[in-house]
Short mmCIF file of C-alpha atoms in Angstrom, two decimals:
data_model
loop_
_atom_site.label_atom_id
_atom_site.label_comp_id
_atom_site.label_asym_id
_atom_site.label_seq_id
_atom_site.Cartn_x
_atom_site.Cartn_y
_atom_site.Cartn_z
CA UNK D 1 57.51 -25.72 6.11
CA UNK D 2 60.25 -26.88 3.85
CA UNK D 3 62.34 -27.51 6.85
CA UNK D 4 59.12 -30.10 8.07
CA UNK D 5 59.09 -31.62 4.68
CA UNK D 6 62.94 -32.43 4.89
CA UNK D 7 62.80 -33.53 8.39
CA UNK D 8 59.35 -36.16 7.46
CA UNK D 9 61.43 -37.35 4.29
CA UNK D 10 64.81 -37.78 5.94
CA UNK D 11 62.66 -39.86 8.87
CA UNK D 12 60.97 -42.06 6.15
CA UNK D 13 63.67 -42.55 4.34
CA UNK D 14 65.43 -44.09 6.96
CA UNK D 15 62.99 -46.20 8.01
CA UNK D 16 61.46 -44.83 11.24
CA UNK D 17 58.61 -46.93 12.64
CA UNK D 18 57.03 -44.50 14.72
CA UNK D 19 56.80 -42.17 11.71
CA UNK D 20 55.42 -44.98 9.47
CA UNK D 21 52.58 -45.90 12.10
CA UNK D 22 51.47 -42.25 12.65
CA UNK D 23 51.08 -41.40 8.94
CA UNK D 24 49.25 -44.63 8.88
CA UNK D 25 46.89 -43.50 11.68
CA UNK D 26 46.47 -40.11 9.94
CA UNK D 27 45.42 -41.99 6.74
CA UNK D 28 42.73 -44.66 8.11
CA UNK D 29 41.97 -43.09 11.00
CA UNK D 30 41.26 -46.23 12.75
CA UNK D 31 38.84 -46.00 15.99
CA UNK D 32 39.12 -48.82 18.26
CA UNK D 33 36.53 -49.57 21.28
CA UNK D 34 33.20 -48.81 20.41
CA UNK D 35 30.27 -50.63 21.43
CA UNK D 36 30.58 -53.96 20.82
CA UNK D 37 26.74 -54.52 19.05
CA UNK D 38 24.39 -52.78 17.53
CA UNK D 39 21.60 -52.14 19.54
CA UNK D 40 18.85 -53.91 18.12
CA UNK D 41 19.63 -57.62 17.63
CA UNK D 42 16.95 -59.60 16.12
CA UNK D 43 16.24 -63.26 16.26
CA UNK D 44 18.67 -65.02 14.13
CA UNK D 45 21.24 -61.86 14.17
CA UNK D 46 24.61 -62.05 15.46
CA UNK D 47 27.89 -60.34 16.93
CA UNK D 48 30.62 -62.91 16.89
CA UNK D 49 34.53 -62.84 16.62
CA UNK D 50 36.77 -64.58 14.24
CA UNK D 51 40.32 -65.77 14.47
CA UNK D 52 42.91 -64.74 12.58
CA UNK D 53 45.94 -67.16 11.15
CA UNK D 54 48.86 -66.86 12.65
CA UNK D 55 50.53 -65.40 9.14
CA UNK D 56 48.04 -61.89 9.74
CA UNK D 57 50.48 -60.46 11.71
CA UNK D 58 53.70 -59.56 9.99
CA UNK D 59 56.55 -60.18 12.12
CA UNK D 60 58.53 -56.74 11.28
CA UNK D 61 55.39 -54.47 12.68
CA UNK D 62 56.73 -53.37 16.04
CA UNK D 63 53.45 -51.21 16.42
CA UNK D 64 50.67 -53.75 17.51
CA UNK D 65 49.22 -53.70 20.74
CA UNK D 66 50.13 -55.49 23.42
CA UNK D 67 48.24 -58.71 23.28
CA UNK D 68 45.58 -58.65 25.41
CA UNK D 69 41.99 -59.12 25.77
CA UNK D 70 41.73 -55.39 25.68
CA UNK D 71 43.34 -55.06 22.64
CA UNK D 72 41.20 -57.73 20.89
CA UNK D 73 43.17 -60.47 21.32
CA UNK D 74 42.63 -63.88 22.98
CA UNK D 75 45.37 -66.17 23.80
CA UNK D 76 47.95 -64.03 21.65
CA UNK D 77 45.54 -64.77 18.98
CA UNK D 78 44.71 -61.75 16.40
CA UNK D 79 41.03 -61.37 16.05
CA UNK D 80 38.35 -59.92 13.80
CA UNK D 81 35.07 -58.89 14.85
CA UNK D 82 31.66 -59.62 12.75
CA UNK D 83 27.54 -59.23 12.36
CA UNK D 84 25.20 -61.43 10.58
CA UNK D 85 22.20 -59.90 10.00
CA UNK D 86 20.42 -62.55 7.94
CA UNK D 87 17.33 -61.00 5.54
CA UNK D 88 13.65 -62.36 6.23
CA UNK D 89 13.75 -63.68 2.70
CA UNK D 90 16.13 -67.18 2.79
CA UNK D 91 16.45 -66.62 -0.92
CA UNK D 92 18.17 -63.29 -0.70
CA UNK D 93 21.74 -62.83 -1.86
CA UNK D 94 24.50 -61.94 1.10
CA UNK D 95 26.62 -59.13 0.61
CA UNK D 96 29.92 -58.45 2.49
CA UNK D 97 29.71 -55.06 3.97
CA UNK D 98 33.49 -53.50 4.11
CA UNK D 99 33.17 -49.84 5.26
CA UNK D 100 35.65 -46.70 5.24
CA UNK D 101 37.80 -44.87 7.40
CA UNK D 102 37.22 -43.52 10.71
CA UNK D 103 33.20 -44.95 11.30
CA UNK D 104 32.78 -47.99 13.20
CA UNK D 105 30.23 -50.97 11.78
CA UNK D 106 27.21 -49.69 14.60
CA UNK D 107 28.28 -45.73 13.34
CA UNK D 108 27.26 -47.36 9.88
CA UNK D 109 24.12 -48.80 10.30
CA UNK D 110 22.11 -46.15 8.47
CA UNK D 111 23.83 -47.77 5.03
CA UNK D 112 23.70 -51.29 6.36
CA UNK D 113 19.99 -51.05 7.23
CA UNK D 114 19.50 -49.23 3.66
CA UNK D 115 21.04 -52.43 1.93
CA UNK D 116 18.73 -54.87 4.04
CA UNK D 117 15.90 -53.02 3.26
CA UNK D 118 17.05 -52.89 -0.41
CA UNK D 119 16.76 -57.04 -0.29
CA UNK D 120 20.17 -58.05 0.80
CA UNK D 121 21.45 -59.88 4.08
CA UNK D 122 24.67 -58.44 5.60
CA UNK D 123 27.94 -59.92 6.84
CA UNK D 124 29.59 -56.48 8.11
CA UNK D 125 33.46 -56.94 9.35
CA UNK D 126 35.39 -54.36 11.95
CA UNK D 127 38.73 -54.25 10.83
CA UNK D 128 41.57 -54.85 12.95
CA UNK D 129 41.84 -51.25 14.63
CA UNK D 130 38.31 -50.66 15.24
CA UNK D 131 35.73 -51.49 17.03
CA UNK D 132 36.64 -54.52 19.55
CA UNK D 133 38.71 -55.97 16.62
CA UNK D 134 42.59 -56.73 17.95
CA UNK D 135 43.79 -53.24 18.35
CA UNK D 136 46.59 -52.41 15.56
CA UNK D 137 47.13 -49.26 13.97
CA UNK D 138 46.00 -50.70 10.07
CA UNK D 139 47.91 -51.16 7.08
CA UNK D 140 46.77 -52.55 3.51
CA UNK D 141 48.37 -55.34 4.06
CA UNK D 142 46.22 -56.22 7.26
CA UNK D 143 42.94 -54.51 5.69
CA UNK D 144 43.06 -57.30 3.17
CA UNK D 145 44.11 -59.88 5.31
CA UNK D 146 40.87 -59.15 7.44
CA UNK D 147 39.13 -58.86 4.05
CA UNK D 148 40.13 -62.22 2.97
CA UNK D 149 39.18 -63.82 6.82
CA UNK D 150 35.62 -61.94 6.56
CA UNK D 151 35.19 -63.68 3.02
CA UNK D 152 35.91 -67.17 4.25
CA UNK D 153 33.21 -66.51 6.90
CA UNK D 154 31.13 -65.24 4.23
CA UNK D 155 31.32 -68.57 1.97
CA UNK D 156 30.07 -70.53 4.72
CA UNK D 157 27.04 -68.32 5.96
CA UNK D 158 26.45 -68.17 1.53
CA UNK D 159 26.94 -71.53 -0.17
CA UNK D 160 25.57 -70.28 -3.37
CA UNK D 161 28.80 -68.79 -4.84
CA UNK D 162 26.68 -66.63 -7.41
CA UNK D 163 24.35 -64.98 -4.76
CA UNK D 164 27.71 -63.35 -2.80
CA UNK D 165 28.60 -59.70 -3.27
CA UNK D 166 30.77 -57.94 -2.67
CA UNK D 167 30.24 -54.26 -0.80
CA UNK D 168 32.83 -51.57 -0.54
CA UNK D 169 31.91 -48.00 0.40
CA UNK D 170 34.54 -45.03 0.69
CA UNK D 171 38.24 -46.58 1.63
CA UNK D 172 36.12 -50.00 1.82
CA UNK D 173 35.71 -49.31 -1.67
CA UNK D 174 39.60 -49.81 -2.41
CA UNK D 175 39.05 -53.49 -0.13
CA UNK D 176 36.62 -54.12 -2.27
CA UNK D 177 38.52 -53.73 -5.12
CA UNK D 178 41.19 -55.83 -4.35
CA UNK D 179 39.16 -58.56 -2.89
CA UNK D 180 36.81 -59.05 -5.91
CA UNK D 181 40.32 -58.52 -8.29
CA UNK D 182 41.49 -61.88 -6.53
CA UNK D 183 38.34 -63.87 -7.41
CA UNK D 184 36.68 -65.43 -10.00
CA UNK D 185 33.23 -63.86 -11.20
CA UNK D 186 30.36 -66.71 -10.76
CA UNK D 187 32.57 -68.93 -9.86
CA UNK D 188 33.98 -67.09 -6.61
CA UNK D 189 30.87 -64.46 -6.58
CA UNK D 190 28.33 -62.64 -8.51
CA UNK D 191 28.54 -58.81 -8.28
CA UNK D 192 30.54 -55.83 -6.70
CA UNK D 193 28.83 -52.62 -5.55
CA UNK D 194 30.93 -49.69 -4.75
CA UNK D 195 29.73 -46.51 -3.12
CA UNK D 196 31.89 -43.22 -3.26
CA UNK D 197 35.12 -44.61 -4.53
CA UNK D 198 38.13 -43.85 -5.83
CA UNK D 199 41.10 -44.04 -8.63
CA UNK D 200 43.61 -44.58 -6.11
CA UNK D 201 44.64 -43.37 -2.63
CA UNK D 202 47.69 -41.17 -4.90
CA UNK D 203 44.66 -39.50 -6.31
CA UNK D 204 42.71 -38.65 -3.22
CA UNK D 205 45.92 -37.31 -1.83
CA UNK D 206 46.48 -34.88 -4.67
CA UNK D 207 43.18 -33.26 -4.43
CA UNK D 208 43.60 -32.50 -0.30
CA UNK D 209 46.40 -30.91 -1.30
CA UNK D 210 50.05 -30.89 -0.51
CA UNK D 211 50.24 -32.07 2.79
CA UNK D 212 48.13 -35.25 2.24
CA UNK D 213 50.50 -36.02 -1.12
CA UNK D 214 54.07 -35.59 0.67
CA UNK D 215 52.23 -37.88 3.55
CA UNK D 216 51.18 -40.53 1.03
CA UNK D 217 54.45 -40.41 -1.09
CA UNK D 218 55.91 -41.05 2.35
CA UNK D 219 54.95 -44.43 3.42
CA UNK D 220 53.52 -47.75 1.27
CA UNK D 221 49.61 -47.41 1.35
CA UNK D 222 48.37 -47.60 -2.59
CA UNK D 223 44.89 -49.21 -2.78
CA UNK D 224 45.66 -48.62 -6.47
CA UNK D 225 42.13 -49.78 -7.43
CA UNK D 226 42.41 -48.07 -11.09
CA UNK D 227 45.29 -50.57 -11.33
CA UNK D 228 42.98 -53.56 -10.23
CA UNK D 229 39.77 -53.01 -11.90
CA UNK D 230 40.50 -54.75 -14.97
CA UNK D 231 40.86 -57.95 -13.33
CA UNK D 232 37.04 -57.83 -12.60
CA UNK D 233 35.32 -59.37 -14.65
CA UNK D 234 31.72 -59.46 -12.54
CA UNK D 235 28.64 -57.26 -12.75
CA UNK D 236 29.84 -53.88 -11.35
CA UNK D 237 27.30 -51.35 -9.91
CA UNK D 238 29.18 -47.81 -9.10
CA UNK D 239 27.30 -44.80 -6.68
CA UNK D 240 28.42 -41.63 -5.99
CA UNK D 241 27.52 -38.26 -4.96
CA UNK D 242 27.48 -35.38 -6.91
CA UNK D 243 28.27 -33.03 -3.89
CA UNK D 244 30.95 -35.37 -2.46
CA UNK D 245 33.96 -33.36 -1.05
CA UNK D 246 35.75 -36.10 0.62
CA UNK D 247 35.79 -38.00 -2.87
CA UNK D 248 35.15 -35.85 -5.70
CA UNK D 249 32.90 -37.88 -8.08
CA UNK D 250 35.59 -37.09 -10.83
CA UNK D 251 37.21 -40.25 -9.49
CA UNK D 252 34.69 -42.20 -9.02
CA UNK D 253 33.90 -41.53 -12.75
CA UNK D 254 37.21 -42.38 -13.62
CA UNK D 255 36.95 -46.11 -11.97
CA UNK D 256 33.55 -46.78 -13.40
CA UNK D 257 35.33 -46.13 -17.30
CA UNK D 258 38.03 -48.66 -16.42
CA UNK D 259 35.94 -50.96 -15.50
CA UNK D 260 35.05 -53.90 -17.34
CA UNK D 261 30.90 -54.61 -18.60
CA UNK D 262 28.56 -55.03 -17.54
CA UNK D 263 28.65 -51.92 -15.31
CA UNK D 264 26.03 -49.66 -13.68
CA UNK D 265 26.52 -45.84 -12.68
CA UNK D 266 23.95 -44.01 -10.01
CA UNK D 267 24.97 -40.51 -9.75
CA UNK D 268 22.90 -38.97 -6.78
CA UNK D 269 22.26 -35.01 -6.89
CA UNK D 270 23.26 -33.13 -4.57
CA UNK D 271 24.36 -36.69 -2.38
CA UNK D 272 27.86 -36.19 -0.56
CA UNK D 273 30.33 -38.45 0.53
CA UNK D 274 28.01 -41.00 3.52
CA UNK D 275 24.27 -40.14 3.02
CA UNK D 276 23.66 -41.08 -0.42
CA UNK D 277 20.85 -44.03 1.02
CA UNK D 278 19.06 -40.65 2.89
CA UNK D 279 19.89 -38.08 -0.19
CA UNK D 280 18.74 -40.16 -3.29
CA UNK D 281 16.49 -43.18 -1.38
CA UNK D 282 14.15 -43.83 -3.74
CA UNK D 283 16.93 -44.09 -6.77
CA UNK D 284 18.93 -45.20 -4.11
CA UNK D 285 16.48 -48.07 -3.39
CA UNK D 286 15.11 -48.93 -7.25
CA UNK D 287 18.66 -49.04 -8.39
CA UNK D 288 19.88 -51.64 -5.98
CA UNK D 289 17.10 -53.78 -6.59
CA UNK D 290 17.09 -53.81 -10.02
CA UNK D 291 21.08 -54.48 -9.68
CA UNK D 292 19.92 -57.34 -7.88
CA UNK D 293 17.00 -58.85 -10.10
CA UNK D 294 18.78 -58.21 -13.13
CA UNK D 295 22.17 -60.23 -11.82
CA UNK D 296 21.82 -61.88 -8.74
CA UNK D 297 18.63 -63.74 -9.74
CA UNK D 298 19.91 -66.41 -11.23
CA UNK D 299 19.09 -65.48 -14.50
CA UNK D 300 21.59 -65.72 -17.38
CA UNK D 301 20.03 -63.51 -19.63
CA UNK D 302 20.69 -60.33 -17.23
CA UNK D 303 20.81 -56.90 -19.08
CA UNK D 304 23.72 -54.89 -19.61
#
């Protein structure tokens, strides 16, 4: 084992590629090709791609995909893929749905349907690596530079700046984060909701153990959200599960005391790390919606 160790941090230090892409594949877990809609499309729904700039792919990452149409990409253009699933009510605030590793945006409808039904519409994003997005193997870097391209597509579906929100839920949660850190609160958006998050990814490392810390203290992926929290300054709603092994709630817990007012916790018994909308659904369901009326109603008078 110590002989592995030596061998991994003589590789990283000398800047090995390969090695930096497969520790980045063992950390997001990134699964590329699955269907390409969900299944029950509605009048006024939709499955669309989006372009990405030119500046989305850094020039130094030798581990892309060729670029073809296979590998999400049209005309050596980088592309994102996206579903609008507008809520009955017109009035209803849109949230930007940014999920975790591994699970695809159809492998996630269960929570996306749970927010709908909670009075939300949805703009849900595939990061680059998944789904029928341009296959790459994903980085933070291009997790927030298909953050950032979702959230332009999400200011023109929302005009009303105070009715956006933000959604983050596992590793989404660290997106999230970082996203909502960069804007202005009421200005930019009104509220961030984050299900089963974390400190930072140093922390989720440490309790795996000590393969998943020498892996992490290996290559450049932070999402230091602990780090970022301070900066925002909107309405903050935090779930988590008590039972949650992937994410012990200790961290979660952490996050939420950083975090600036006004700020909501929902701890759901016995919940663990994805089924907290199936676990807890009728806290699951009141809390959300009185997240909503009390800050996303246009009221100024919201409670704390």
């Amino acid at each position: 084992m110590l002989q592995i160790l030596l061998l991994l941090s003589l590789l990283a230090s000398s800047g090995c590629a390969w090695l930096d892409a497969r520790q980045r594949e063992l950390i997001y877990r990134p699964t590329p090709g699955s269907p390409a809609e969900l299944t029950d499309l509605r009048a006024g729904e939709e499955h669309y791609f989006v372009n990405l700039p030119a500046n989305a792919r850094p020039p130094d990452d030798s581990d892309h995909q060729p670029l073809t149409a296979d590998a999400g990409t049209v005309n050596n253009t980088q592309r994102i893929e996206l579903w609008w699933l507008p809520h009955p009510d017109k009035s209803a605030p849109t949230l930007l749905y940014l999920h975790g590793t591994f699970r695809t945006v159809p492998q996630n409808r269960h929570k996306i349907d749970a927010l709908r039904e909670a009075g939300f519409a949805v703009l849900a994003v595939e990061y680059r690596g998944w789904g029928l997005s341009t296959a790459i193997t994903p980085s933070e870097q291009t997790l927030v530079q298909d953050a950032d391209a979702a959230w332009a597509e999400l200011q023109r579906r929302e005009p009303r700046a105070a009715q956006r929100v933000i959604y983050g839920h596992s590793m989404g949660s660290g997106v999230a984060v970082d996203l909502a850190s960069r804007l202005k609160a009421r200005q930019d958006y009104g509220a961030l909701i984050l299900e089963s998050a974390f400190t930072s990814f140093a922390d989720v490392a440490s309790e795996a153990g000590l393969f998943a810390s020498l892996l992490l203290h290996l290559n450049n992926e932070r999402f230091a959200s602990i780090d970022k929290i301070t900066h925002v300054h909107a309405p903050l709603l935090m779930i988590h599960g008590s039972a949650d092994t992937t994410i012990p709630i200790r961290l979660g817990r952490q996050l939420f005391m950083a975090a600036n007012p006004p700020k909501r916790w929902l701890n759901i018994h016995d919940g663990a790390h994805s089924d907290l909308q199936q676990i807890g659904h009728a806290q699951y369901q009141a809390t959300l919606q009185r997240f909503k009326n009390d800050y996303l109603s246009g009221s100024s008078s919201a409670k704390p």
